[in-house]
PDB file of C-alpha atoms in Angstrom:
ATOM      1  CA  MET A   1      16.611  52.283  -1.385  1.00  0.00           C
ATOM      2  CA  ALA A   2      17.384  48.761  -0.548  1.00  0.00           C
ATOM      3  CA  LEU A   3      20.300  48.808  -2.968  1.00  0.00           C
ATOM      4  CA  VAL A   4      21.876  51.762  -1.378  1.00  0.00           C
ATOM      5  CA  LEU A   5      21.380  50.324   2.148  1.00  0.00           C
ATOM      6  CA  CYS A   6      23.019  47.020   1.164  1.00  0.00           C
ATOM      7  CA  SER A   7      25.947  48.877  -0.462  1.00  0.00           C
ATOM      8  CA  ALA A   8      26.482  51.030   2.667  1.00  0.00           C
ATOM      9  CA  LEU A   9      26.472  47.974   4.934  1.00  0.00           C
ATOM     10  CA  PHE A  10      28.882  46.106   2.665  1.00  0.00           C
ATOM     11  CA  ALA A  11      31.175  49.078   2.389  1.00  0.00           C
ATOM     12  CA  GLY A  12      31.185  49.576   6.123  1.00  0.00           C
ATOM     13  CA  ALA A  13      31.929  45.892   6.732  1.00  0.00           C
ATOM     14  CA  THR A  14      34.922  45.886   4.408  1.00  0.00           C
ATOM     15  CA  ALA A  15      36.313  49.095   5.795  1.00  0.00           C
ATOM     16  CA  CYS A  16      36.576  47.793   9.323  1.00  0.00           C
ATOM     17  CA  GLY A  17      39.719  45.891   8.500  1.00  0.00           C
ATOM     18  CA  HIS A  18      40.746  42.242   8.816  1.00  0.00           C
ATOM     19  CA  GLY A  19      37.228  41.250   7.875  1.00  0.00           C
ATOM     20  CA  SER A  20      35.833  40.768  11.376  1.00  0.00           C
ATOM     21  CA  ALA A  21      32.695  42.763  10.686  1.00  0.00           C
ATOM     22  CA  ALA A  22      32.347  41.023   7.329  1.00  0.00           C
ATOM     23  CA  GLN A  23      32.657  37.649   8.965  1.00  0.00           C
ATOM     24  CA  ARG A  24      30.090  38.638  11.600  1.00  0.00           C
ATOM     25  CA  ALA A  25      27.698  39.776   8.780  1.00  0.00           C
ATOM     26  CA  ALA A  26      28.353  36.555   6.950  1.00  0.00           C
ATOM     27  CA  ALA A  27      27.405  34.616  10.144  1.00  0.00           C
ATOM     28  CA  TYR A  28      24.024  36.280  10.241  1.00  0.00           C
ATOM     29  CA  ILE A  29      23.451  35.434   6.591  1.00  0.00           C
ATOM     30  CA  ALA A  30      24.573  31.855   6.652  1.00  0.00           C
ATOM     31  CA  VAL A  31      21.913  29.403   7.497  1.00  0.00           C
ATOM     32  CA  PRO A  32      23.037  26.280   9.421  1.00  0.00           C
ATOM     33  CA  THR A  33      21.968  23.011   8.061  1.00  0.00           C
ATOM     34  CA  PRO A  34      19.410  21.205  10.117  1.00  0.00           C
ATOM     35  CA  THR A  35      20.640  18.091  11.897  1.00  0.00           C
ATOM     36  CA  PRO A  36      18.509  14.955  11.611  1.00  0.00           C
ATOM     37  CA  THR A  37      16.310  14.031  14.520  1.00  0.00           C
ATOM     38  CA  THR A  38      16.873  11.125  16.739  1.00  0.00           C
ATOM     39  CA  PRO A  39      14.617   8.004  16.523  1.00  0.00           C
ATOM     40  CA  ALA A  40      13.044   8.889  19.782  1.00  0.00           C
ATOM     41  CA  GLU A  41      12.223  12.416  18.564  1.00  0.00           C
ATOM     42  CA  ARG A  42      10.760  10.962  15.316  1.00  0.00           C
ATOM     43  CA  LEU A  43       8.678   8.563  17.387  1.00  0.00           C
ATOM     44  CA  LYS A  44       7.410  11.333  19.640  1.00  0.00           C
ATOM     45  CA  PHE A  45       6.459  13.565  16.634  1.00  0.00           C
ATOM     46  CA  ALA A  46       4.666  10.636  14.818  1.00  0.00           C
ATOM     47  CA  ARG A  47       2.588  10.061  17.877  1.00  0.00           C
ATOM     48  CA  ALA A  48       1.766  13.760  18.280  1.00  0.00           C
ATOM     49  CA  ARG A  49       0.831  14.089  14.626  1.00  0.00           C
ATOM     50  CA  PHE A  50      -1.283  11.061  14.757  1.00  0.00           C
ATOM     51  CA  ALA A  51      -3.092  12.306  17.801  1.00  0.00           C
ATOM     52  CA  ALA A  52      -3.762  15.674  16.146  1.00  0.00           C
ATOM     53  CA  ASN A  53      -5.085  14.092  12.966  1.00  0.00           C
ATOM     54  CA  ALA A  54      -7.089  11.472  14.639  1.00  0.00           C
ATOM     55  CA  GLY A  55      -8.539  14.023  17.056  1.00  0.00           C
ATOM     56  CA  LEU A  56      -9.605  16.415  14.274  1.00  0.00           C
ATOM     57  CA  ALA A  57     -11.289  13.507  12.493  1.00  0.00           C
ATOM     58  CA  ALA A  58     -13.062  12.402  15.641  1.00  0.00           C
ATOM     59  CA  GLY A  59     -14.240  15.953  16.388  1.00  0.00           C
ATOM     60  CA  ALA A  60     -15.586  16.428  12.938  1.00  0.00           C
ATOM     61  CA  VAL A  61     -17.429  13.111  13.026  1.00  0.00           C
ATOM     62  CA  HIS A  62     -18.827  13.742  16.438  1.00  0.00           C
ATOM     63  CA  GLU A  63     -19.991  17.271  15.812  1.00  0.00           C
ATOM     64  CA  TRP A  64     -21.389  17.103  12.266  1.00  0.00           C
ATOM     65  CA  ILE A  65     -22.235  13.414  11.781  1.00  0.00           C
ATOM     66  CA  VAL A  66     -23.002  11.681  15.104  1.00  0.00           C
ATOM     67  CA  LYS A  67     -24.815  14.534  16.861  1.00  0.00           C
ATOM     68  CA  PRO A  68     -27.279  15.249  13.924  1.00  0.00           C
ATOM     69  CA  TRP A  69     -27.696  11.492  13.462  1.00  0.00           C
ATOM     70  CA  LYS A  70     -28.654  10.929  17.067  1.00  0.00           C
ATOM     71  CA  ALA A  71     -30.921  13.982  17.039  1.00  0.00           C
ATOM     72  CA  GLY A  72     -32.771  12.578  13.971  1.00  0.00           C
ATOM     73  CA  THR A  73     -31.804  15.433  11.664  1.00  0.00           C
ATOM     74  CA  PHE A  74     -30.920  13.078   8.777  1.00  0.00           C
ATOM     75  CA  LYS A  75     -34.432  11.646   8.536  1.00  0.00           C
ATOM     76  CA  LYS A  76     -36.707  12.655   5.705  1.00  0.00           C
ATOM     77  CA  GLY A  77     -38.849  15.696   6.571  1.00  0.00           C
ATOM     78  CA  ALA A  78     -36.605  16.824   9.573  1.00  0.00           C
ATOM     79  CA  LYS A  79     -36.019  20.512   9.881  1.00  0.00           C
ATOM     80  CA  GLY A  80     -32.588  21.486   8.730  1.00  0.00           C
ATOM     81  CA  ARG A  81     -31.972  18.113   6.955  1.00  0.00           C
ATOM     82  CA  ARG A  82     -30.313  19.598   3.784  1.00  0.00           C
ATOM     83  CA  THR A  83     -27.896  21.715   5.786  1.00  0.00           C
ATOM     84  CA  ALA A  84     -27.092  18.862   8.135  1.00  0.00           C
ATOM     85  CA  LEU A  85     -26.570  16.430   5.236  1.00  0.00           C
ATOM     86  CA  ALA A  86     -24.206  19.005   3.389  1.00  0.00           C
ATOM     87  CA  LYS A  87     -22.174  19.500   6.643  1.00  0.00           C
ATOM     88  CA  ALA A  88     -22.074  15.879   7.183  1.00  0.00           C
ATOM     89  CA  GLY A  89     -20.808  15.119   3.729  1.00  0.00           C
ATOM     90  CA  LEU A  90     -18.149  17.831   4.089  1.00  0.00           C
ATOM     91  CA  ALA A  91     -17.236  16.554   7.571  1.00  0.00           C
ATOM     92  CA  GLY A  92     -16.995  13.006   6.278  1.00  0.00           C
ATOM     93  CA  THR A  93     -14.707  13.931   3.486  1.00  0.00           C
ATOM     94  CA  PHE A  94     -12.534  15.851   6.023  1.00  0.00           C
ATOM     95  CA  ALA A  95     -12.616  12.885   8.456  1.00  0.00           C
ATOM     96  CA  ARG A  96     -11.485  10.502   5.818  1.00  0.00           C
ATOM     97  CA  ASN A  97      -8.631  12.840   4.856  1.00  0.00           C
ATOM     98  CA  ARG A  98      -7.445  13.133   8.407  1.00  0.00           C
ATOM     99  CA  LEU A  99      -7.832   9.444   9.138  1.00  0.00           C
ATOM    100  CA  VAL A 100      -5.724   8.638   6.101  1.00  0.00           C
ATOM    101  CA  ALA A 101      -3.019  11.136   7.374  1.00  0.00           C
ATOM    102  CA  ALA A 102      -3.236   9.677  10.863  1.00  0.00           C
ATOM    103  CA  ALA A 103      -2.692   6.088   9.482  1.00  0.00           C
ATOM    104  CA  ARG A 104       0.359   7.494   7.547  1.00  0.00           C
ATOM    105  CA  ASN A 105       1.617   9.095  10.772  1.00  0.00           C
ATOM    106  CA  ALA A 106       1.034   5.812  12.721  1.00  0.00           C
ATOM    107  CA  GLN A 107       3.725   4.110  10.485  1.00  0.00           C
ATOM    108  CA  GLY A 108       6.405   6.052  12.545  1.00  0.00           C
ATOM    109  CA  ASP A 109       5.361   4.139  15.683  1.00  0.00           C
ATOM    110  CA  PRO A 110       5.461   0.380  15.747  1.00  0.00           C
ATOM    111  CA  ALA A 111       2.716   0.027  18.421  1.00  0.00           C
ATOM    112  CA  LEU A 112       0.373   2.343  16.625  1.00  0.00           C
ATOM    113  CA  ALA A 113       1.100   0.672  13.239  1.00  0.00           C
ATOM    114  CA  ARG A 114       0.204  -2.685  14.643  1.00  0.00           C
ATOM    115  CA  GLY A 115      -2.989  -1.409  16.327  1.00  0.00           C
ATOM    116  CA  LEU A 116      -4.184   0.341  13.134  1.00  0.00           C
ATOM    117  CA  ALA A 117      -3.284  -2.422  10.576  1.00  0.00           C
ATOM    118  CA  PRO A 118      -6.586  -4.218  11.016  1.00  0.00           C
ATOM    119  CA  LEU A 119      -8.432  -0.842  10.551  1.00  0.00           C
ATOM    120  CA  ALA A 120      -6.647   0.133   7.181  1.00  0.00           C
ATOM    121  CA  PRO A 121      -9.424  -1.414   5.044  1.00  0.00           C
ATOM    122  CA  GLY A 122     -12.097   0.356   6.984  1.00  0.00           C
ATOM    123  CA  ILE A 123     -10.289   3.688   6.578  1.00  0.00           C
ATOM    124  CA  ASP A 124      -9.831   3.136   2.885  1.00  0.00           C
ATOM    125  CA  GLY A 125     -13.466   2.240   2.571  1.00  0.00           C
ATOM    126  CA  LEU A 126     -14.579   5.647   3.911  1.00  0.00           C
ATOM    127  CA  GLY A 127     -14.464   6.991   0.342  1.00  0.00           C
ATOM    128  CA  ASP A 128     -18.112   6.360  -0.451  1.00  0.00           C
ATOM    129  CA  LEU A 129     -19.524   7.336   2.884  1.00  0.00           C
ATOM    130  CA  PRO A 130     -19.850  11.113   2.201  1.00  0.00           C
ATOM    131  CA  SER A 131     -21.973  10.434  -0.879  1.00  0.00           C
ATOM    132  CA  ARG A 132     -24.018   7.930   1.180  1.00  0.00           C
ATOM    133  CA  LEU A 133     -24.508  10.587   3.863  1.00  0.00           C
ATOM    134  CA  SER A 134     -25.535  13.213   1.423  1.00  0.00           C
ATOM    135  CA  LYS A 135     -28.187  10.828   0.036  1.00  0.00           C
ATOM    136  CA  GLY A 136     -29.538  10.295   3.549  1.00  0.00           C
ATOM    137  CA  ASP A 137     -28.109   6.863   4.374  1.00  0.00           C
ATOM    138  CA  GLU A 138     -28.155   6.860   8.116  1.00  0.00           C
ATOM    139  CA  SER A 139     -26.041   3.640   8.336  1.00  0.00           C
ATOM    140  CA  ALA A 140     -23.160   5.706   6.962  1.00  0.00           C
ATOM    141  CA  ALA A 141     -23.182   7.799  10.120  1.00  0.00           C
ATOM    142  CA  ALA A 142     -23.030   4.621  12.211  1.00  0.00           C
ATOM    143  CA  SER A 143     -20.068   3.435  10.098  1.00  0.00           C
ATOM    144  CA  TYR A 144     -18.120   6.703  10.767  1.00  0.00           C
ATOM    145  CA  ALA A 145     -18.796   6.607  14.499  1.00  0.00           C
ATOM    146  CA  ASP A 146     -17.835   2.931  14.772  1.00  0.00           C
ATOM    147  CA  LEU A 147     -14.534   3.388  12.808  1.00  0.00           C
ATOM    148  CA  VAL A 148     -13.574   6.512  14.806  1.00  0.00           C
ATOM    149  CA  ASP A 149     -14.157   4.700  18.033  1.00  0.00           C
ATOM    150  CA  LYS A 150     -12.059   1.768  16.933  1.00  0.00           C
ATOM    151  CA  VAL A 151      -9.170   4.120  15.871  1.00  0.00           C
ATOM    152  CA  LYS A 152      -9.466   5.755  19.343  1.00  0.00           C
ATOM    153  CA  ALA A 153      -9.393   2.505  21.056  1.00  0.00           C
ATOM    154  CA  ALA A 154      -6.367   1.239  19.144  1.00  0.00           C
ATOM    155  CA  ALA A 155      -4.541   4.514  19.880  1.00  0.00           C
ATOM    156  CA  ARG A 156      -5.430   4.207  23.599  1.00  0.00           C
ATOM    157  CA  LYS A 157      -4.144   0.632  23.644  1.00  0.00           C
ATOM    158  CA  ALA A 158      -0.858   1.882  22.155  1.00  0.00           C
ATOM    159  CA  GLY A 159      -0.578   4.566  24.737  1.00  0.00           C
ATOM    160  CA  VAL A 160      -1.600   7.487  22.615  1.00  0.00           C
ATOM    161  CA  PRO A 161      -4.631   9.221  23.923  1.00  0.00           C
ATOM    162  CA  VAL A 162      -6.808  10.885  21.171  1.00  0.00           C
ATOM    163  CA  ARG A 163      -9.143  13.705  22.167  1.00  0.00           C
ATOM    164  CA  ASN A 164     -11.871  15.056  20.004  1.00  0.00           C
ATOM    165  CA  GLN A 165     -10.849  18.410  18.405  1.00  0.00           C
ATOM    166  CA  LEU A 166     -13.350  20.531  16.601  1.00  0.00           C
ATOM    167  CA  PRO A 167     -11.800  21.563  13.186  1.00  0.00           C
ATOM    168  CA  SER A 168     -12.199  25.206  12.070  1.00  0.00           C
ATOM    169  CA  ALA A 169     -14.196  26.108   9.012  1.00  0.00           C
ATOM    170  CA  ALA A 170     -10.959  26.823   7.108  1.00  0.00           C
ATOM    171  CA  GLN A 171      -9.762  23.308   7.977  1.00  0.00           C
ATOM    172  CA  LEU A 172     -12.912  21.752   6.877  1.00  0.00           C
ATOM    173  CA  ALA A 173     -12.717  23.683   3.505  1.00  0.00           C
ATOM    174  CA  ARG A 174      -9.154  22.531   2.899  1.00  0.00           C
ATOM    175  CA  GLY A 175     -10.066  18.950   3.620  1.00  0.00           C
TER     176      GLY A 175
END
């Protein structure tokens, strides 16, 4: 069916004479090449991507690490401890992934890059915190909260506000 339809369109385009219909059809088929963005647009997009990634990390840390930690859910014998620790481990892995992506995005903005440079070792050091959280180490929750607060403060100083955004379950699963 598709072959017949394409043949009819092609035959109709060539029968119109002087190729005007064929040229119009080719214009719809041709895809223009994208033009490179300006430096100002790259800066704007780097800031927006940074704010989105940092906001997702901050939201995950606040919702599934800081809140249960402050409520005492990570303590031995607490009701829902296993579930809270599993969620915290998953949220910790997600937050580390998003903070690494945010640090990468910050390289597109000189002010953000300068502000986050001292925090890079802390972001890289988040790798062992999910396992510490799942083992019940409550100091890991404080480490996450402290690092996210420092990232938000550095962003605020660079003129990029970061708001907590709660990630969806699908985002958490993808990491």
